[in-house]
């Protein structure tokens, strides 16, 4: 593994870890502290595993939630959202790209996973948890993207900084 590949892998893991902490702090701590709904991402992950496999051992939901936040979602930004934005809207600031990515994560989590896979109501019935989840996914995406953009600048960003 080259230095560059190791740096990229560590950056993505750190971005995912910090973003997952921000998501959980907001959704399970701050939101209910201020009288809003409390997110239950581990419960959703556990329910999804039960729907797919028929059963899920204790701890499997926690593991799925953490790995999704630390690995899958940061990779999605780095390998999908960032390159598409660079090609389609190259002048759009990364923060706006990350907000759009967060909305996409919210749609994926609350429609595809929670509804189509786990069998819950679409977007969990548009209750209070729906809107806390929206802001939580946007927060996740902005935190992850901030780390990624700071540590892994695009080649064109490096060229313009040198000019």
CSV table of C-alpha atoms in Angstrom, one decimal:
chain,number,residue,atom,x,y,z
A,1,UNK,CA,0.0,0.0,0.0
A,2,UNK,CA,1.5,3.3,-1.0
A,3,UNK,CA,1.7,6.3,1.3
A,4,UNK,CA,-1.0,8.1,-0.7
A,5,UNK,CA,-3.4,5.1,-0.5
A,6,UNK,CA,-2.7,4.8,3.3
A,7,UNK,CA,-3.3,8.5,3.7
A,8,UNK,CA,-6.6,8.3,1.8
A,9,UNK,CA,-7.8,5.3,3.7
A,10,UNK,CA,-7.0,6.9,7.1
A,11,UNK,CA,-8.6,10.1,6.0
A,12,UNK,CA,-11.8,8.4,5.0
A,13,UNK,CA,-11.9,6.4,8.3
A,14,UNK,CA,-11.3,9.5,10.4
A,15,UNK,CA,-13.9,11.5,8.4
A,16,UNK,CA,-16.4,8.7,9.0
A,17,UNK,CA,-15.6,8.4,12.7
A,18,UNK,CA,-16.0,12.1,13.3
A,19,UNK,CA,-19.1,12.3,11.2
A,20,UNK,CA,-20.7,9.3,13.0
A,21,UNK,CA,-19.9,10.9,16.3
A,22,UNK,CA,-21.5,14.2,15.2
A,23,UNK,CA,-24.6,12.3,13.9
A,24,UNK,CA,-25.1,10.3,17.1
A,25,UNK,CA,-24.4,13.3,19.3
A,26,UNK,CA,-27.0,15.4,17.5
A,27,UNK,CA,-29.6,12.7,16.9
A,28,UNK,CA,-29.4,10.8,20.2
A,29,UNK,CA,-28.2,13.6,22.5
A,30,UNK,CA,-28.8,17.1,21.5
A,31,UNK,CA,-32.1,16.6,19.6
A,32,UNK,CA,-33.9,15.0,22.5
A,33,UNK,CA,-32.3,17.4,25.0
A,34,UNK,CA,-34.0,20.3,23.1
A,35,UNK,CA,-37.3,18.4,23.0
A,36,UNK,CA,-37.2,16.9,19.5
A,37,UNK,CA,-37.2,13.2,18.5
A,38,UNK,CA,-34.4,10.9,19.3
A,39,UNK,CA,-32.8,8.9,16.5
A,40,UNK,CA,-32.4,5.2,16.8
A,41,UNK,CA,-30.0,4.2,14.0
A,42,UNK,CA,-28.9,1.0,15.8
A,43,UNK,CA,-32.6,-0.1,16.1
A,44,UNK,CA,-33.1,0.6,12.4
A,45,UNK,CA,-29.9,-1.3,11.5
A,46,UNK,CA,-31.0,-4.2,13.7
A,47,UNK,CA,-34.4,-4.3,12.1
A,48,UNK,CA,-32.9,-4.2,8.7
A,49,UNK,CA,-30.7,-7.2,9.5
A,50,UNK,CA,-33.7,-9.1,10.8
A,51,UNK,CA,-35.7,-8.3,7.7
A,52,UNK,CA,-32.9,-9.4,5.4
A,53,UNK,CA,-31.6,-12.5,7.3
A,54,UNK,CA,-34.5,-13.4,9.5
A,55,UNK,CA,-32.5,-12.8,12.7
A,56,UNK,CA,-29.7,-10.6,13.9
A,57,UNK,CA,-27.4,-11.4,16.9
A,58,UNK,CA,-27.0,-8.9,19.6
A,59,UNK,CA,-24.5,-6.2,18.6
A,60,UNK,CA,-25.0,-6.7,14.9
A,61,UNK,CA,-27.0,-3.5,14.6
A,62,UNK,CA,-24.3,-1.5,16.4
A,63,UNK,CA,-21.7,-3.0,14.1
A,64,UNK,CA,-23.7,-2.2,10.9
A,65,UNK,CA,-24.4,1.4,12.1
A,66,UNK,CA,-20.7,2.0,12.9
A,67,UNK,CA,-19.3,0.4,9.7
A,68,UNK,CA,-21.9,2.2,7.6
A,69,UNK,CA,-20.9,5.6,9.1
A,70,UNK,CA,-17.1,4.9,9.2
A,71,UNK,CA,-16.7,3.2,5.8
A,72,UNK,CA,-19.7,3.1,3.4
A,73,UNK,CA,-21.0,6.7,3.6
A,74,UNK,CA,-17.5,8.4,3.5
A,75,UNK,CA,-16.7,6.2,0.5
A,76,UNK,CA,-19.9,7.3,-1.1
A,77,UNK,CA,-19.0,11.0,-0.8
A,78,UNK,CA,-15.4,10.4,-2.0
A,79,UNK,CA,-16.1,8.0,-4.9
A,80,UNK,CA,-19.5,9.1,-6.0
A,81,UNK,CA,-20.7,12.6,-4.9
A,82,UNK,CA,-17.4,14.4,-5.2
A,83,UNK,CA,-16.5,13.1,-8.7
A,84,UNK,CA,-20.0,13.7,-10.0
A,85,UNK,CA,-20.0,17.3,-8.6
A,86,UNK,CA,-16.5,17.9,-10.0
A,87,UNK,CA,-17.8,16.9,-13.5
A,88,UNK,CA,-21.3,18.4,-13.5
A,89,UNK,CA,-20.9,21.5,-11.3
A,90,UNK,CA,-17.1,22.0,-10.9
A,91,UNK,CA,-17.4,25.5,-9.4
A,92,UNK,CA,-19.9,24.4,-6.7
A,93,UNK,CA,-18.3,24.6,-3.2
A,94,UNK,CA,-17.9,21.3,-1.5
A,95,UNK,CA,-20.1,22.4,1.4
A,96,UNK,CA,-23.1,22.6,-1.0
A,97,UNK,CA,-22.2,19.2,-2.5
A,98,UNK,CA,-22.0,17.7,1.0
A,99,UNK,CA,-25.5,19.1,1.9
A,100,UNK,CA,-26.9,17.5,-1.3
A,101,UNK,CA,-25.1,14.3,-0.4
A,102,UNK,CA,-26.6,14.4,3.1
A,103,UNK,CA,-30.1,14.7,1.6
A,104,UNK,CA,-29.3,11.7,-0.6
A,105,UNK,CA,-28.2,9.7,2.5
A,106,UNK,CA,-31.4,10.7,4.2
A,107,UNK,CA,-33.5,9.4,1.2
A,108,UNK,CA,-31.4,6.2,1.1
A,109,UNK,CA,-31.7,5.6,4.8
A,110,UNK,CA,-35.4,6.5,5.3
A,111,UNK,CA,-36.9,5.3,2.1
A,112,UNK,CA,-34.8,2.5,0.7
A,113,UNK,CA,-33.4,1.0,3.9
A,114,UNK,CA,-36.2,1.8,6.4
A,115,UNK,CA,-39.1,1.3,4.0
A,116,UNK,CA,-38.2,-1.0,1.2
A,117,UNK,CA,-35.8,-3.3,3.1
A,118,UNK,CA,-37.0,-3.1,6.8
A,119,UNK,CA,-40.7,-2.6,6.0
A,120,UNK,CA,-41.4,0.6,7.9
A,121,UNK,CA,-43.6,3.4,6.6
A,122,UNK,CA,-41.8,5.5,3.9
A,123,UNK,CA,-39.7,8.1,5.6
A,124,UNK,CA,-40.9,6.7,8.9
A,125,UNK,CA,-44.3,8.3,8.4
A,126,UNK,CA,-42.9,11.9,8.2
A,127,UNK,CA,-42.9,12.2,12.0
A,128,UNK,CA,-40.5,14.1,14.2
A,129,UNK,CA,-37.8,11.5,13.7
A,130,UNK,CA,-37.9,12.1,9.9
A,131,UNK,CA,-36.8,15.7,10.2
A,132,UNK,CA,-34.2,15.0,12.9
A,133,UNK,CA,-32.8,12.3,10.6
A,134,UNK,CA,-32.7,14.8,7.7
A,135,UNK,CA,-30.6,17.3,9.7
A,136,UNK,CA,-28.5,14.4,11.2
A,137,UNK,CA,-27.6,13.1,7.7
A,138,UNK,CA,-26.8,16.6,6.5
A,139,UNK,CA,-24.6,17.1,9.5
A,140,UNK,CA,-22.9,13.8,8.9
A,141,UNK,CA,-22.2,14.6,5.3
A,142,UNK,CA,-20.8,18.1,6.0
A,143,UNK,CA,-18.5,16.8,8.8
A,144,UNK,CA,-17.2,13.9,6.6
A,145,UNK,CA,-16.7,16.2,3.6
A,146,UNK,CA,-14.9,18.9,5.6
A,147,UNK,CA,-12.3,16.3,6.7
A,148,UNK,CA,-12.0,14.8,3.2
A,149,UNK,CA,-11.7,18.2,1.5
A,150,UNK,CA,-9.1,19.4,3.9
A,151,UNK,CA,-7.0,16.3,3.8
A,152,UNK,CA,-7.5,15.2,0.2
A,153,UNK,CA,-7.6,18.2,-2.1
A,154,UNK,CA,-8.5,17.6,-5.7
A,155,UNK,CA,-5.8,17.8,-8.3
A,156,UNK,CA,-7.4,20.9,-9.8
A,157,UNK,CA,-7.5,22.6,-6.4
A,158,UNK,CA,-3.7,22.0,-6.0
A,159,UNK,CA,-3.0,23.4,-9.5
A,160,UNK,CA,-5.0,26.6,-8.8
A,161,UNK,CA,-3.3,27.1,-5.4
A,162,UNK,CA,0.1,26.8,-7.1
A,163,UNK,CA,-0.7,29.3,-9.8
